[in-house]
PDB file of C-alpha atoms and ligand atoms in Angstrom:
ATOM      1  CA  UNK S 117      22.227 -17.013   2.970  1.00  0.00           C
ATOM      2  CA  UNK S 118      18.817 -15.920   1.813  1.00  0.00           C
ATOM      3  CA  UNK S 119      18.102 -15.967  -1.836  1.00  0.00           C
ATOM      4  CA  UNK S 120      17.873 -12.604  -3.453  1.00  0.00           C
ATOM      5  CA  UNK S 121      14.229 -11.767  -3.991  1.00  0.00           C
ATOM      6  CA  UNK S 122      13.562  -9.615  -7.044  1.00  0.00           C
ATOM      7  CA  UNK S 123      12.094  -6.348  -5.891  1.00  0.00           C
ATOM      8  CA  UNK S 124       9.772  -6.185  -8.873  1.00  0.00           C
ATOM      9  CA  UNK S 125       8.213  -9.602  -8.537  1.00  0.00           C
ATOM     10  CA  UNK S 126       4.638  -8.684  -9.491  1.00  0.00           C
ATOM     11  CA  UNK S 127       1.415 -10.216  -8.201  1.00  0.00           C
ATOM     12  CA  UNK S 128      -0.428 -12.583 -10.496  1.00  0.00           C
ATOM     13  CA  UNK S 129      -3.769 -10.936  -9.742  1.00  0.00           C
ATOM     14  CA  UNK S 130      -4.746  -7.425  -8.695  1.00  0.00           C
ATOM     15  CA  UNK S 131      -8.217  -6.917  -7.329  1.00  0.00           C
ATOM     16  CA  UNK S 132      -9.004  -3.295  -6.559  1.00  0.00           C
ATOM     17  CA  UNK S 133     -12.172  -2.173  -4.865  1.00  0.00           C
ATOM     18  CA  UNK S 134     -11.985   1.575  -5.366  1.00  0.00           C
ATOM     19  CA  UNK S 135     -13.983   2.287  -2.233  1.00  0.00           C
ATOM     20  CA  UNK S 136     -12.370  -0.105   0.193  1.00  0.00           C
ATOM     21  CA  UNK S 137      -9.377  -2.281  -0.508  1.00  0.00           C
ATOM     22  CA  UNK S 138      -6.663  -3.618  -2.753  1.00  0.00           C
ATOM     23  CA  UNK S 139      -6.157  -7.369  -2.854  1.00  0.00           C
ATOM     24  CA  UNK S 140      -3.058  -8.853  -4.378  1.00  0.00           C
ATOM     25  CA  UNK S 141      -2.455 -12.492  -5.197  1.00  0.00           C
ATOM     26  CA  UNK S 142       1.208 -13.421  -5.403  1.00  0.00           C
ATOM     27  CA  UNK S 143       2.901 -16.056  -7.499  1.00  0.00           C
ATOM     28  CA  UNK S 144       3.203 -18.351  -4.477  1.00  0.00           C
ATOM     29  CA  UNK S 145      -0.579 -18.252  -3.980  1.00  0.00           C
ATOM     30  CA  UNK S 146      -0.567 -16.012  -0.934  1.00  0.00           C
ATOM     31  CA  UNK S 147      -3.021 -13.134  -0.867  1.00  0.00           C
ATOM     32  CA  UNK S 148      -2.595  -9.811   0.842  1.00  0.00           C
ATOM     33  CA  UNK S 149      -5.264  -7.193   1.315  1.00  0.00           C
ATOM     34  CA  UNK S 150      -4.627  -3.539   2.068  1.00  0.00           C
ATOM     35  CA  UNK S 151      -7.364  -1.107   2.957  1.00  0.00           C
ATOM     36  CA  UNK S 152      -7.188   1.990   0.812  1.00  0.00           C
ATOM     37  CA  UNK S 153      -6.846   4.032   4.001  1.00  0.00           C
ATOM     38  CA  UNK S 154      -3.693   2.083   4.778  1.00  0.00           C
ATOM     39  CA  UNK S 155      -2.344   2.744   1.314  1.00  0.00           C
ATOM     40  CA  UNK S 156      -3.118   6.434   1.427  1.00  0.00           C
ATOM     41  CA  UNK S 157      -1.779   7.005   4.915  1.00  0.00           C
ATOM     42  CA  UNK S 158       1.433   5.209   3.957  1.00  0.00           C
ATOM     43  CA  UNK S 159       1.685   6.831   0.535  1.00  0.00           C
ATOM     44  CA  UNK S 160       5.352   6.626  -0.449  1.00  0.00           C
ATOM     45  CA  UNK S 161       5.547   9.884  -2.394  1.00  0.00           C
ATOM     46  CA  UNK S 162       7.887  12.657  -1.304  1.00  0.00           C
ATOM     47  CA  UNK S 163       5.044  14.971  -0.293  1.00  0.00           C
ATOM     48  CA  UNK S 164       3.391  12.465   2.033  1.00  0.00           C
ATOM     49  CA  UNK S 165       6.726  11.327   3.411  1.00  0.00           C
ATOM     50  CA  UNK S 166       7.556  14.895   4.400  1.00  0.00           C
ATOM     51  CA  UNK S 167       4.113  15.302   5.974  1.00  0.00           C
ATOM     52  CA  UNK S 168       4.723  12.206   8.069  1.00  0.00           C
ATOM     53  CA  UNK S 169       8.173  13.518   8.957  1.00  0.00           C
ATOM     54  CA  UNK S 170       6.472  16.627  10.342  1.00  0.00           C
ATOM     55  CA  UNK S 171       4.132  14.481  12.402  1.00  0.00           C
ATOM     56  CA  UNK S 172       1.159  15.016  10.116  1.00  0.00           C
ATOM     57  CA  UNK S 173      -0.868  12.320   8.468  1.00  0.00           C
ATOM     58  CA  UNK S 174      -1.444  12.287   4.706  1.00  0.00           C
ATOM     59  CA  UNK S 175      -4.952  11.040   5.366  1.00  0.00           C
ATOM     60  CA  UNK S 176      -7.468  12.046   6.587  1.00  0.00           C
ATOM     61  CA  UNK S 177      -6.942  15.661   5.726  1.00  0.00           C
ATOM     62  CA  UNK S 178      -8.596  18.138   8.042  1.00  0.00           C
ATOM     63  CA  UNK S 179      -9.875  20.129   5.098  1.00  0.00           C
ATOM     64  CA  UNK S 180     -11.437  17.075   3.464  1.00  0.00           C
ATOM     65  CA  UNK S 181     -12.768  15.424   6.573  1.00  0.00           C
ATOM     66  CA  UNK S 182     -16.260  14.974   5.161  1.00  0.00           C
ATOM     67  CA  UNK S 183     -14.993  13.261   2.042  1.00  0.00           C
ATOM     68  CA  UNK S 184     -14.699   9.531   1.880  1.00  0.00           C
ATOM     69  CA  UNK S 185     -11.431   8.218   0.614  1.00  0.00           C
ATOM     70  CA  UNK S 186     -11.725   6.638  -2.798  1.00  0.00           C
ATOM     71  CA  UNK S 187      -9.420   5.463  -5.499  1.00  0.00           C
ATOM     72  CA  UNK S 188     -10.121   7.306  -8.708  1.00  0.00           C
ATOM     73  CA  UNK S 189      -7.805   5.270 -10.868  1.00  0.00           C
ATOM     74  CA  UNK S 190      -4.843   2.950 -10.675  1.00  0.00           C
ATOM     75  CA  UNK S 191      -2.418   1.836 -13.299  1.00  0.00           C
ATOM     76  CA  UNK S 192       0.582  -0.402 -13.515  1.00  0.00           C
ATOM     77  CA  UNK S 193       3.958   1.243 -13.637  1.00  0.00           C
ATOM     78  CA  UNK S 194       6.102  -0.970 -15.793  1.00  0.00           C
ATOM     79  CA  UNK S 195       6.482  -4.267 -14.033  1.00  0.00           C
ATOM     80  CA  UNK S 196       7.329  -2.990 -10.596  1.00  0.00           C
ATOM     81  CA  UNK S 197       4.421  -1.221  -9.039  1.00  0.00           C
ATOM     82  CA  UNK S 198       1.045   0.437  -9.035  1.00  0.00           C
ATOM     83  CA  UNK S 199       0.378   4.152  -9.325  1.00  0.00           C
ATOM     84  CA  UNK S 200      -2.801   5.165  -7.554  1.00  0.00           C
ATOM     85  CA  UNK S 201      -4.759   8.300  -8.337  1.00  0.00           C
ATOM     86  CA  UNK S 202      -6.973   9.306  -5.421  1.00  0.00           C
ATOM     87  CA  UNK S 203     -10.331  11.018  -5.572  1.00  0.00           C
ATOM     88  CA  UNK S 204      -8.754  14.285  -4.428  1.00  0.00           C
ATOM     89  CA  UNK S 205      -6.333  14.247  -7.341  1.00  0.00           C
ATOM     90  CA  UNK S 206      -3.296  13.034  -5.420  1.00  0.00           C
ATOM     91  CA  UNK S 207      -1.388  10.709  -7.718  1.00  0.00           C
ATOM     92  CA  UNK S 208       2.313  10.994  -7.011  1.00  0.00           C
ATOM     93  CA  UNK S 209       2.593   7.881  -4.902  1.00  0.00           C
ATOM     94  CA  UNK S 210       3.772   4.708  -6.595  1.00  0.00           C
ATOM     95  CA  UNK S 211       3.391   1.556  -4.558  1.00  0.00           C
ATOM     96  CA  UNK S 212       6.125  -0.813  -5.660  1.00  0.00           C
ATOM     97  CA  UNK S 213       5.496  -4.519  -5.319  1.00  0.00           C
ATOM     98  CA  UNK S 214       8.546  -4.767  -3.091  1.00  0.00           C
ATOM     99  CA  UNK S 215       7.108  -2.215  -0.670  1.00  0.00           C
ATOM    100  CA  UNK S 216       3.691  -3.872  -0.636  1.00  0.00           C
ATOM    101  CA  UNK S 217       5.280  -7.264  -0.034  1.00  0.00           C
ATOM    102  CA  UNK S 218       7.314  -5.790   2.799  1.00  0.00           C
ATOM    103  CA  UNK S 219       4.210  -4.183   4.370  1.00  0.00           C
ATOM    104  CA  UNK S 220       2.494  -7.539   4.209  1.00  0.00           C
ATOM    105  CA  UNK S 221       5.487  -9.164   5.868  1.00  0.00           C
ATOM    106  CA  UNK S 222       6.001 -11.560   2.979  1.00  0.00           C
ATOM    107  CA  UNK S 223       9.681 -10.838   2.630  1.00  0.00           C
ATOM    108  CA  UNK S 224      10.448 -10.339   6.295  1.00  0.00           C
ATOM    109  CA  UNK S 225      13.396 -12.628   7.006  1.00  0.00           C
ATOM    110  CA  UNK S 226      12.303 -12.843  10.644  1.00  0.00           C
ATOM    111  CA  UNK S 227       8.755 -13.896   9.788  1.00  0.00           C
ATOM    112  CA  UNK S 228       9.641 -17.559   9.754  1.00  0.00           C
ATOM    113  CA  UNK S 229      10.932 -17.499  13.307  1.00  0.00           C
ATOM    114  CA  UNK S 230       8.629 -15.016  15.032  1.00  0.00           C
ATOM    115  CA  UNK S 231       5.203 -15.967  13.750  1.00  0.00           C
ATOM    116  CA  UNK S 232       4.204 -17.107  17.222  1.00  0.00           C
ATOM    117  CA  UNK S 233       4.567 -13.633  18.646  1.00  0.00           C
ATOM    118  CA  UNK S 234       1.392 -11.918  19.697  1.00  0.00           C
ATOM    119  CA  UNK S 235       0.656  -9.031  17.393  1.00  0.00           C
ATOM    120  CA  UNK S 236      -1.259  -6.207  19.011  1.00  0.00           C
ATOM    121  CA  UNK S 237      -0.846  -3.771  16.136  1.00  0.00           C
ATOM    122  CA  UNK S 238      -4.402  -4.252  14.902  1.00  0.00           C
ATOM    123  CA  UNK S 239      -5.947  -2.139  17.607  1.00  0.00           C
TER     124      UNK S 239
HETATM  125 ZN1   ZN K  16       1.441  10.909  -1.409  1.00  0.00          ZN
END
């Protein structure tokens, strides 16, 4: 059986470029980088989830199409995640470390057996 992985296992380093990307370094030395567009379009807050459920995308917004996405601020939420405030004032999404690890595939139990598969999702 797999060991239980604590959901709140935080990164040892957080490197945020407010205009482009968030890089996390985990305790095991692995690094994961998320573009801020990826973070915003997958924002886990209830509002963005319901927009995605309706087939809309949280970003880019049609009304803000000429604005570049930027992170205005980000702060740790306890020991389990990062709350990002975006340039347009949106700040209800909290990205838990567990979710970010899952997006990066770090905790995917199948990752060890399917790494050879061709991944075409980067198109
Ligand atoms: Zn949101």
